[in-house]
mmCIF file of C-alpha atoms in Angstrom:
data_model
loop_
_atom_site.group_PDB
_atom_site.id
_atom_site.type_symbol
_atom_site.label_atom_id
_atom_site.label_comp_id
_atom_site.label_asym_id
_atom_site.label_seq_id
_atom_site.Cartn_x
_atom_site.Cartn_y
_atom_site.Cartn_z
ATOM 1 C CA UNK A 1 -32.756 159.162 -59.153
ATOM 2 C CA UNK A 2 -30.205 157.566 -56.831
ATOM 3 C CA UNK A 3 -27.908 156.989 -59.788
ATOM 4 C CA UNK A 4 -28.086 160.671 -60.739
ATOM 5 C CA UNK A 5 -27.491 161.646 -57.108
ATOM 6 C CA UNK A 6 -24.362 159.491 -56.949
ATOM 7 C CA UNK A 7 -23.084 161.063 -60.167
ATOM 8 C CA UNK A 8 -23.746 164.552 -58.771
ATOM 9 C CA UNK A 9 -21.952 163.714 -55.505
ATOM 10 C CA UNK A 10 -19.014 162.357 -57.468
ATOM 11 C CA UNK A 11 -18.756 165.539 -59.508
ATOM 12 C CA UNK A 12 -18.896 167.665 -56.329
ATOM 13 C CA UNK A 13 -16.217 165.535 -54.699
ATOM 14 C CA UNK A 14 -13.867 166.008 -57.655
ATOM 15 C CA UNK A 15 -14.682 169.739 -57.723
ATOM 16 C CA UNK A 16 -13.955 170.132 -54.015
ATOM 17 C CA UNK A 17 -10.713 168.167 -54.338
ATOM 18 C CA UNK A 18 -9.526 170.462 -57.117
ATOM 19 C CA UNK A 19 -10.311 173.555 -55.052
ATOM 20 C CA UNK A 20 -8.465 172.076 -52.082
ATOM 21 C CA UNK A 21 -5.489 171.060 -54.229
ATOM 22 C CA UNK A 22 -5.296 174.547 -55.712
ATOM 23 C CA UNK A 23 -5.363 176.111 -52.244
ATOM 24 C CA UNK A 24 -2.577 173.838 -51.092
ATOM 25 C CA UNK A 25 -0.461 174.836 -54.067
ATOM 26 C CA UNK A 26 -0.823 178.489 -53.113
ATOM 27 C CA UNK A 27 -0.024 177.765 -49.469
ATOM 28 C CA UNK A 28 3.019 175.687 -50.463
ATOM 29 C CA UNK A 29 4.457 178.764 -52.174
ATOM 30 C CA UNK A 30 4.221 180.893 -49.020
ATOM 31 C CA UNK A 31 6.562 180.786 -46.040
ATOM 32 C CA UNK A 32 5.344 182.233 -42.737
ATOM 33 C CA UNK A 33 7.934 184.294 -40.870
ATOM 34 C CA UNK A 34 7.633 185.043 -37.151
ATOM 35 C CA UNK A 35 9.098 188.318 -35.918
ATOM 36 C CA UNK A 36 8.906 190.101 -32.576
ATOM 37 C CA UNK A 37 8.611 193.623 -33.982
ATOM 38 C CA UNK A 38 9.924 195.494 -30.960
ATOM 39 C CA UNK A 39 13.602 195.599 -31.930
ATOM 40 C CA UNK A 40 14.365 198.737 -33.955
ATOM 41 C CA UNK A 41 16.146 198.991 -36.336
ATOM 42 C CA UNK A 42 15.816 195.254 -37.061
ATOM 43 C CA UNK A 43 12.020 195.045 -36.860
ATOM 44 C CA UNK A 44 9.421 197.393 -35.430
ATOM 45 C CA UNK A 45 5.977 198.877 -35.999
ATOM 46 C CA UNK A 46 6.259 202.347 -37.542
ATOM 47 C CA UNK A 47 4.048 205.358 -36.861
ATOM 48 C CA UNK A 48 1.632 204.218 -39.585
ATOM 49 C CA UNK A 49 1.192 200.821 -37.970
ATOM 50 C CA UNK A 50 3.231 199.047 -40.644
ATOM 51 C CA UNK A 51 6.045 196.579 -40.019
ATOM 52 C CA UNK A 52 9.431 198.105 -40.811
ATOM 53 C CA UNK A 53 13.141 197.555 -40.259
ATOM 54 C CA UNK A 54 16.205 195.824 -41.663
ATOM 55 C CA UNK A 55 14.975 192.242 -41.354
ATOM 56 C CA UNK A 56 11.496 193.149 -42.596
ATOM 57 C CA UNK A 57 13.018 194.623 -45.754
ATOM 58 C CA UNK A 58 15.421 191.694 -46.041
ATOM 59 C CA UNK A 59 12.455 189.308 -46.050
ATOM 60 C CA UNK A 60 10.811 191.405 -48.784
ATOM 61 C CA UNK A 61 14.056 191.290 -50.772
ATOM 62 C CA UNK A 62 14.111 187.496 -50.519
ATOM 63 C CA UNK A 63 10.831 187.427 -52.456
ATOM 64 C CA UNK A 64 12.597 189.078 -55.410
ATOM 65 C CA UNK A 65 15.274 186.370 -55.673
ATOM 66 C CA UNK A 66 13.291 183.244 -54.795
ATOM 67 C CA UNK A 67 10.086 181.632 -56.052
ATOM 68 C CA UNK A 68 8.434 182.097 -52.663
ATOM 69 C CA UNK A 69 6.277 184.617 -50.890
ATOM 70 C CA UNK A 70 7.050 185.455 -47.261
ATOM 71 C CA UNK A 71 4.273 186.375 -44.829
ATOM 72 C CA UNK A 72 5.563 188.144 -41.711
ATOM 73 C CA UNK A 73 3.552 187.788 -38.491
ATOM 74 C CA UNK A 74 4.288 189.899 -35.414
ATOM 75 C CA UNK A 75 4.477 187.607 -32.364
ATOM 76 C CA UNK A 76 5.610 187.915 -28.744
ATOM 77 C CA UNK A 77 9.202 186.927 -28.042
ATOM 78 C CA UNK A 78 8.166 184.760 -25.121
ATOM 79 C CA UNK A 79 7.199 181.520 -26.826
ATOM 80 C CA UNK A 80 8.542 182.388 -30.289
ATOM 81 C CA UNK A 81 10.857 179.354 -30.349
ATOM 82 C CA UNK A 82 8.125 177.038 -29.092
ATOM 83 C CA UNK A 83 5.956 178.207 -31.988
ATOM 84 C CA UNK A 84 8.723 177.375 -34.435
ATOM 85 C CA UNK A 85 9.125 173.908 -32.964
ATOM 86 C CA UNK A 86 5.358 173.333 -33.101
ATOM 87 C CA UNK A 87 5.144 174.327 -36.769
ATOM 88 C CA UNK A 88 3.166 177.542 -36.234
ATOM 89 C CA UNK A 89 5.482 179.230 -38.755
ATOM 90 C CA UNK A 90 8.339 178.269 -41.054
ATOM 91 C CA UNK A 91 11.105 180.511 -39.769
ATOM 92 C CA UNK A 92 11.995 183.310 -37.382
ATOM 93 C CA UNK A 93 13.558 186.624 -38.445
ATOM 94 C CA UNK A 94 13.860 188.572 -35.227
ATOM 95 C CA UNK A 95 17.428 189.389 -34.313
ATOM 96 C CA UNK A 96 18.075 185.778 -33.299
ATOM 97 C CA UNK A 97 21.600 185.199 -31.973
ATOM 98 C CA UNK A 98 23.305 181.948 -32.928
ATOM 99 C CA UNK A 99 24.293 180.375 -29.608
ATOM 100 C CA UNK A 100 25.674 176.996 -28.634
ATOM 101 C CA UNK A 101 22.583 176.463 -26.481
ATOM 102 C CA UNK A 102 20.250 177.015 -29.440
ATOM 103 C CA UNK A 103 22.154 175.057 -32.107
ATOM 104 C CA UNK A 104 20.882 171.603 -31.022
ATOM 105 C CA UNK A 105 17.288 172.871 -31.015
ATOM 106 C CA UNK A 106 17.005 174.657 -34.370
ATOM 107 C CA UNK A 107 18.667 175.302 -37.713
ATOM 108 C CA UNK A 108 20.296 178.642 -38.559
ATOM 109 C CA UNK A 109 20.720 180.475 -41.837
ATOM 110 C CA UNK A 110 23.888 182.112 -43.054
ATOM 111 C CA UNK A 111 24.559 184.926 -40.517
ATOM 112 C CA UNK A 112 23.258 188.307 -41.663
ATOM 113 C CA UNK A 113 24.822 190.483 -38.918
ATOM 114 C CA UNK A 114 27.157 190.425 -35.943
ATOM 115 C CA UNK A 115 26.341 192.155 -32.658
ATOM 116 C CA UNK A 116 27.483 192.466 -29.055
ATOM 117 C CA UNK A 117 25.515 193.121 -25.869
ATOM 118 C CA UNK A 118 25.480 196.808 -24.929
ATOM 119 C CA UNK A 119 24.862 198.468 -21.587
ATOM 120 C CA UNK A 120 22.510 201.454 -21.692
ATOM 121 C CA UNK A 121 22.408 204.003 -18.864
ATOM 122 C CA UNK A 122 20.671 207.354 -18.390
ATOM 123 C CA UNK A 123 22.699 210.311 -19.629
ATOM 124 C CA UNK A 124 24.822 211.653 -16.781
ATOM 125 C CA UNK A 125 25.035 208.384 -14.870
ATOM 126 C CA UNK A 126 28.536 207.261 -13.910
ATOM 127 C CA UNK A 127 30.301 204.195 -12.587
ATOM 128 C CA UNK A 128 28.956 201.672 -15.125
ATOM 129 C CA UNK A 129 30.943 200.724 -18.223
ATOM 130 C CA UNK A 130 31.584 196.967 -17.980
ATOM 131 C CA UNK A 131 29.760 193.795 -16.998
ATOM 132 C CA UNK A 132 31.475 193.782 -13.602
ATOM 133 C CA UNK A 133 30.117 197.268 -12.904
ATOM 134 C CA UNK A 134 26.607 195.783 -12.936
ATOM 135 C CA UNK A 135 27.318 193.917 -9.693
ATOM 136 C CA UNK A 136 24.341 194.216 -7.322
ATOM 137 C CA UNK A 137 22.690 196.703 -9.692
ATOM 138 C CA UNK A 138 19.112 196.645 -11.005
ATOM 139 C CA UNK A 139 19.349 195.786 -14.686
ATOM 140 C CA UNK A 140 16.548 195.459 -17.238
ATOM 141 C CA UNK A 141 16.503 192.980 -20.123
ATOM 142 C CA UNK A 142 13.993 191.473 -22.516
ATOM 143 C CA UNK A 143 13.064 188.038 -21.240
ATOM 144 C CA UNK A 144 14.765 185.102 -22.934
ATOM 145 C CA UNK A 145 17.219 187.178 -24.972
ATOM 146 C CA UNK A 146 20.982 186.756 -25.018
ATOM 147 C CA UNK A 147 21.292 189.902 -22.907
ATOM 148 C CA UNK A 148 19.196 188.144 -20.295
ATOM 149 C CA UNK A 149 21.324 184.995 -20.573
ATOM 150 C CA UNK A 150 24.586 186.939 -20.136
ATOM 151 C CA UNK A 151 23.432 188.173 -16.748
ATOM 152 C CA UNK A 152 22.093 184.783 -15.687
ATOM 153 C CA UNK A 153 25.401 183.170 -16.667
ATOM 154 C CA UNK A 154 27.258 185.566 -14.358
ATOM 155 C CA UNK A 155 25.281 184.882 -11.192
ATOM 156 C CA UNK A 156 28.343 185.640 -9.042
ATOM 157 C CA UNK A 157 27.706 189.335 -9.761
ATOM 158 C CA UNK A 158 24.359 189.149 -7.939
ATOM 159 C CA UNK A 159 22.717 191.373 -10.525
ATOM 160 C CA UNK A 160 19.098 192.173 -9.719
ATOM 161 C CA UNK A 161 17.745 191.172 -13.137
ATOM 162 C CA UNK A 162 14.382 192.593 -14.167
ATOM 163 C CA UNK A 163 13.018 190.768 -17.225
ATOM 164 C CA UNK A 164 10.425 192.503 -19.439
ATOM 165 C CA UNK A 165 8.204 191.326 -22.291
ATOM 166 C CA UNK A 166 9.864 193.864 -24.578
ATOM 167 C CA UNK A 167 12.911 196.101 -24.425
ATOM 168 C CA UNK A 168 10.879 199.315 -24.707
ATOM 169 C CA UNK A 169 9.364 198.640 -21.275
ATOM 170 C CA UNK A 170 12.849 198.212 -19.817
ATOM 171 C CA UNK A 171 13.975 201.505 -21.364
ATOM 172 C CA UNK A 172 10.976 203.323 -19.897
ATOM 173 C CA UNK A 173 11.668 201.877 -16.445
ATOM 174 C CA UNK A 174 15.291 202.964 -16.766
ATOM 175 C CA UNK A 175 14.233 206.554 -17.492
ATOM 176 C CA UNK A 176 11.730 206.417 -14.636
ATOM 177 C CA UNK A 177 14.580 205.675 -12.232
ATOM 178 C CA UNK A 178 13.595 202.084 -11.474
ATOM 179 C CA UNK A 179 16.714 200.568 -13.064
ATOM 180 C CA UNK A 180 20.425 201.323 -13.065
ATOM 181 C CA UNK A 181 21.006 199.989 -16.586
ATOM 182 C CA UNK A 182 19.570 197.998 -19.479
ATOM 183 C CA UNK A 183 21.411 195.294 -21.416
ATOM 184 C CA UNK A 184 20.391 194.679 -25.023
ATOM 185 C CA UNK A 185 21.723 194.017 -28.531
ATOM 186 C CA UNK A 186 24.209 196.657 -29.711
ATOM 187 C CA UNK A 187 22.180 197.562 -32.820
ATOM 188 C CA UNK A 188 19.045 198.046 -30.724
ATOM 189 C CA UNK A 189 20.949 200.090 -28.143
ATOM 190 C CA UNK A 190 22.362 202.313 -30.864
ATOM 191 C CA UNK A 191 18.915 202.918 -32.306
ATOM 192 C CA UNK A 192 17.456 203.997 -28.947
ATOM 193 C CA UNK A 193 20.421 206.209 -28.093
ATOM 194 C CA UNK A 194 21.288 207.755 -31.465
ATOM 195 C CA UNK A 195 18.321 207.479 -33.828
ATOM 196 C CA UNK A 196 15.113 207.502 -31.780
ATOM 197 C CA UNK A 197 13.970 211.115 -31.382
ATOM 198 C CA UNK A 198 12.015 210.249 -28.238
ATOM 199 C CA UNK A 199 15.192 209.295 -26.372
ATOM 200 C CA UNK A 200 17.863 211.553 -27.846
ATOM 201 C CA UNK A 201 19.927 213.142 -25.093
ATOM 202 C CA UNK A 202 18.365 210.930 -22.431
ATOM 203 C CA UNK A 203 20.356 207.717 -22.877
ATOM 204 C CA UNK A 204 23.963 206.671 -23.397
ATOM 205 C CA UNK A 205 25.732 203.446 -24.331
ATOM 206 C CA UNK A 206 28.103 202.944 -21.398
ATOM 207 C CA UNK A 207 29.954 199.881 -22.665
ATOM 208 C CA UNK A 208 29.487 196.221 -23.489
ATOM 209 C CA UNK A 209 28.305 193.372 -21.296
ATOM 210 C CA UNK A 210 30.074 190.703 -23.335
ATOM 211 C CA UNK A 211 33.229 190.705 -25.466
ATOM 212 C CA UNK A 212 31.907 187.881 -27.637
ATOM 213 C CA UNK A 213 30.515 188.883 -31.020
ATOM 214 C CA UNK A 214 27.164 187.190 -31.709
ATOM 215 C CA UNK A 215 26.169 186.146 -35.228
ATOM 216 C CA UNK A 216 22.561 187.063 -36.041
ATOM 217 C CA UNK A 217 20.695 184.665 -38.337
ATOM 218 C CA UNK A 218 17.233 183.421 -39.231
ATOM 219 C CA UNK A 219 16.058 180.334 -37.346
ATOM 220 C CA UNK A 220 14.281 177.229 -38.689
ATOM 221 C CA UNK A 221 12.707 174.140 -37.183
ATOM 222 C CA UNK A 222 15.301 171.463 -36.474
ATOM 223 C CA UNK A 223 15.671 169.251 -39.526
ATOM 224 C CA UNK A 224 13.887 171.618 -41.942
ATOM 225 C CA UNK A 225 16.761 171.734 -44.400
ATOM 226 C CA UNK A 226 14.509 172.474 -47.397
ATOM 227 C CA UNK A 227 13.336 175.847 -46.067
ATOM 228 C CA UNK A 228 16.842 176.579 -44.818
ATOM 229 C CA UNK A 229 18.223 176.068 -48.338
ATOM 230 C CA UNK A 230 15.588 178.334 -49.895
ATOM 231 C CA UNK A 231 16.540 181.185 -47.573
ATOM 232 C CA UNK A 232 20.298 180.577 -47.692
ATOM 233 C CA UNK A 233 20.240 180.562 -51.501
ATOM 234 C CA UNK A 234 18.282 183.824 -51.389
ATOM 235 C CA UNK A 235 20.727 185.442 -48.958
ATOM 236 C CA UNK A 236 23.627 184.399 -51.199
ATOM 237 C CA UNK A 237 21.957 186.093 -54.190
ATOM 238 C CA UNK A 238 21.328 189.284 -52.194
ATOM 239 C CA UNK A 239 24.964 189.318 -51.110
ATOM 240 C CA UNK A 240 26.110 188.825 -54.700
ATOM 241 C CA UNK A 241 23.922 191.572 -56.175
ATOM 242 C CA UNK A 242 24.763 194.072 -53.411
ATOM 243 C CA UNK A 243 21.227 194.387 -52.020
ATOM 244 C CA UNK A 244 22.178 193.046 -48.582
ATOM 245 C CA UNK A 245 24.950 195.641 -48.267
ATOM 246 C CA UNK A 246 22.523 198.388 -49.334
ATOM 247 C CA UNK A 247 20.028 197.355 -46.641
ATOM 248 C CA UNK A 248 22.731 197.357 -43.973
ATOM 249 C CA UNK A 249 23.840 200.832 -45.033
ATOM 250 C CA UNK A 250 20.254 202.106 -45.048
ATOM 251 C CA UNK A 251 19.695 200.931 -41.468
ATOM 252 C CA UNK A 252 23.171 201.955 -40.222
ATOM 253 C CA UNK A 253 24.236 198.384 -39.497
#
């Protein structure tokens, strides 16, 4: 009886191992992508509740030229880099600017865009067109973004910086008269001012807060060169076959 029990346990152990090994194989073929989907036209939640935008479609396109599946998860911007460092996901695709401050902390893919930091004001407002014009003004940003860092790096201007969890909240506060301006990525600013029907005629891009062009890339955990190569090889293929250019044209980038 005991002998038969041991044989049965052995069979179950092998069976369970095979199930586990098969599950690991499936998981090893999937890369988890973190994205803060509050940055139209790069990534956002559409009216049907689906994730949409340039980077969302770029991730889907990567599946067609690599042997990997990409699972996008919508996460808050605050803490997104900590999650990458802790291994909660494999990469970030969320309008991440390549900065000197970030380079020692993470790996970056081949740049997929270049942006600047734009200043948004309510239509009809005057007197703001440059970074210096923001002196002593109330300015909204999304916390931890490069727009936020530009203002913090110019503390001599004494800008009253109001940091929000997402840029949409800053835009709403601007229209409610609680801010003088909002600083955000140029592609995001253009979407709110030109494309978004809810804000047409209400907002204007007054100028730029920084003359420096910022490369936008996907971010990876420091030292994860394997995942970096998978994505870089995929981007190269999408550049070669024209799909990357088509996506940029579709999203007016």
